[in-house]
């Protein structure tokens, strides 16, 4: 079992990573008599709720649960309210711990519920998708969507512990695994050249779900994200680097309608666009951009813009992104493989060219 | 004009108190070009929105506004969502400031919206009821209600400034003024014997809305609350003293149905019950309890339990209060006029007797 500590100004908390942690009573910061509310969805609950329940019973917890409908479109204030209703119907007070069992959607909604219920109750994350394990469960961002915008309502709120059971990935659809690998590759690209190289050596094992390789990988990603977050908890500076490829990616997701491409797939293409733009600006070398492309392809990720999207479709979306300050496009680009920087004052024409370079040849 | 500074670990912010501050451009922490979203209700907007709008225009702000329906029953997630919709429809980003113009309901909802929109945007309080000026606008508690419980969903979130225009009290119904005075008297009773005595000398001027007496009074209350909050931001200890009379009061509010008695009226009776219980426990003297009763009466506040409520109606509500930990009744009582303490292990029989002492004679 691996353990990464997240160090924040007010508090530190552990991220445990290992096989079969769902069954391991020792990693839960809970004791006999503690009350918990498990938040999950029917898909994940069917696989893992019995196991988790058994473990919590062994600890001696009083267990309540609430299942939200599965899917990004249920990441709403209404789902949030289902959690509050369940908490109040069963008389839960400020000493109840919310446990999120699921992917990023469950983690984000349950985390925001924990931040808000009676102005804040303890919260444990048990992320069950690769994306949630390497990204959404670390860093304390919680949110729900509004009809007019994604993740528009939320809080910064840290869990008391994150418990990552890598065995849960065995039931995750392959396409979701690959989407998670896009974020994994992102960490190497923005912050850690050695890790990028390690990924080039181990990507096939990750795709094949080799447990020990997965654990090493997840732990390194959590560490990188935890370090960035510890240095910049409220997202004022360096944390922006985590958005490599995301401004392009969001344009793809919005244009195609959320859910047609997975987030990680859109980010993969977005990272290639950022890499090509970095190359055009004289930062990244041609070889480095090619290495990124190859690694993404080996993770079965797309590296070209969707067929149905033209280069000029991108900019309007990108200029509406919430990272835009005062109408000016700011993009995370690569200095080199392993080091990101934030560029403002970028010529829109150069952006368009980078998008074209990453488009299907016949456009 | 008076000014109280609230000193918190992370930040300090000012509370400005004076006549006609709605018109005073110098007290707003805003500059030309800043975007604001005013949150109010039709009642308050009719009186004060034109004045505030003019001042913000003079500063050069870009002004949006949203009106929520008036009343505690609209202190809900739905009203919250009206604010988010208004913010998103007009493309507001993280640099917009929310301004709450109204009583405690508007302050609580608007504050929670500010805490949550894009995980937190700046927030200015302009409280227009006496209760909001001396209590709800200070301390950073924000919340909405759930069908199953009051103030169950919220955040601790501090404003960048509180602007108290004491002239707004001229349009406030007298009954609301008196209800606010209950909280004023509470501050004297729990924390400041001199202030209690000052109130005995000036209560008639306060009831008559003498502006300079009101300002002195509001400023002293804000100071007391700010000091308590600064020492105990997240409500772990001393902040509990602010709940003097509230556990009894909540029982009255719940039993009668919210809105039949005003909160301050229920708290007035609750404070008398706490005083009588303190006396029975050998803390407060008979004379002190009588002084409290007289001061409340001079502020036109009730000091006896409602006709329709029996002594035994109280305990079930009181034991369900969220301040109860592990089924044990904890009550804020008075050591003396000017000093409160938290009592646990109180005999339920003594509580019942105190309630009976404060009930109509024929019960
Ligand atoms: N808070 C953050 O910092 C942050 C960062 C990145 C993404 N996010 C959010 O995360 C969300 C996406 O998360 P996601 O990709 O995990 O999507 P998801 O939560 O929707 O999970 C994807 C699908 O996999 C299913 N699933 C989950 N675990 C499974 C398992 N072990 N076996 C089988 N099926 C399983 C889910 O039920 C769902 O159908 C988005 O809402 C995004 O905004 C948040
Ligand atoms: N956040 C906190 O720390 C805290 C503390 C105490 C109370 N509260 C909350 O405050 C709320 C009660 O606040 P309230 O007593 O101000 O009630 P309120 O906001 O409902 O105002 C009372 C009535 O007066 C009207 N009004 C407001 N200002 C006016 C003015 N200047 N002239 C004429 N009419 C005016 C309002 O429209 C309303 O109809 C409750 O929801 C309570 O939970 C919060
Ligand atoms: Zn992402
Ligand atoms: Zn009160």
mmCIF file of N, CA and C and ligand atoms in Angstrom, chain A residues 131 135 183 186 242-244 246 250 253 263-264 267, ligand 3:
data_model
loop_
_atom_site.group_PDB
_atom_site.id
_atom_site.type_symbol
_atom_site.label_atom_id
_atom_site.label_comp_id
_atom_site.label_asym_id
_atom_site.label_seq_id
_atom_site.Cartn_x
_atom_site.Cartn_y
_atom_site.Cartn_z
ATOM 1 N N UNK A 131 -9.894 8.575 -13.618
ATOM 2 C CA UNK A 131 -9.911 10.042 -13.576
ATOM 3 C C UNK A 131 -10.110 10.547 -12.162
ATOM 4 N N UNK A 135 -7.220 12.594 -10.256
ATOM 5 C CA UNK A 135 -7.499 14.007 -10.499
ATOM 6 C C UNK A 135 -8.579 14.552 -9.559
ATOM 7 N N UNK A 183 -5.269 12.335 -18.342
ATOM 8 C CA UNK A 183 -4.869 13.198 -17.223
ATOM 9 C C UNK A 183 -3.521 12.737 -16.653
ATOM 10 N N UNK A 186 -0.924 14.060 -18.789
ATOM 11 C CA UNK A 186 -0.849 15.502 -18.539
ATOM 12 C C UNK A 186 0.123 15.825 -17.399
ATOM 13 N N UNK A 242 -2.555 22.730 -14.364
ATOM 14 C CA UNK A 242 -3.344 21.495 -14.451
ATOM 15 C C UNK A 242 -4.359 21.570 -15.584
ATOM 16 N N UNK A 243 -4.536 22.763 -16.137
ATOM 17 C CA UNK A 243 -5.499 22.916 -17.220
ATOM 18 C C UNK A 243 -4.883 22.730 -18.603
ATOM 19 N N UNK A 244 -3.669 22.194 -18.673
ATOM 20 C CA UNK A 244 -3.071 21.949 -19.990
ATOM 21 C C UNK A 244 -4.071 21.191 -20.878
ATOM 22 N N UNK A 246 -7.019 21.842 -21.587
ATOM 23 C CA UNK A 246 -8.429 21.890 -21.175
ATOM 24 C C UNK A 246 -9.235 22.979 -21.871
ATOM 25 N N UNK A 250 -12.382 21.799 -23.647
ATOM 26 C CA UNK A 250 -13.747 22.256 -23.332
ATOM 27 C C UNK A 250 -14.477 22.707 -24.590
ATOM 28 N N UNK A 253 -15.749 19.555 -26.084
ATOM 29 C CA UNK A 253 -16.870 19.006 -25.324
ATOM 30 C C UNK A 253 -18.142 19.821 -25.538
ATOM 31 N N UNK A 263 -14.358 13.514 -21.403
ATOM 32 C CA UNK A 263 -13.496 14.641 -21.040
ATOM 33 C C UNK A 263 -12.026 14.348 -21.378
ATOM 34 N N UNK A 264 -11.550 13.178 -20.988
ATOM 35 C CA UNK A 264 -10.147 12.840 -21.212
ATOM 36 C C UNK A 264 -9.795 12.769 -22.692
ATOM 37 N N UNK A 267 -9.420 16.278 -23.817
ATOM 38 C CA UNK A 267 -8.189 16.837 -23.262
ATOM 39 C C UNK A 267 -6.964 16.313 -24.013
HETATM 40 ZN ZN1 LIG C 3 -9.465 17.292 -16.724
#
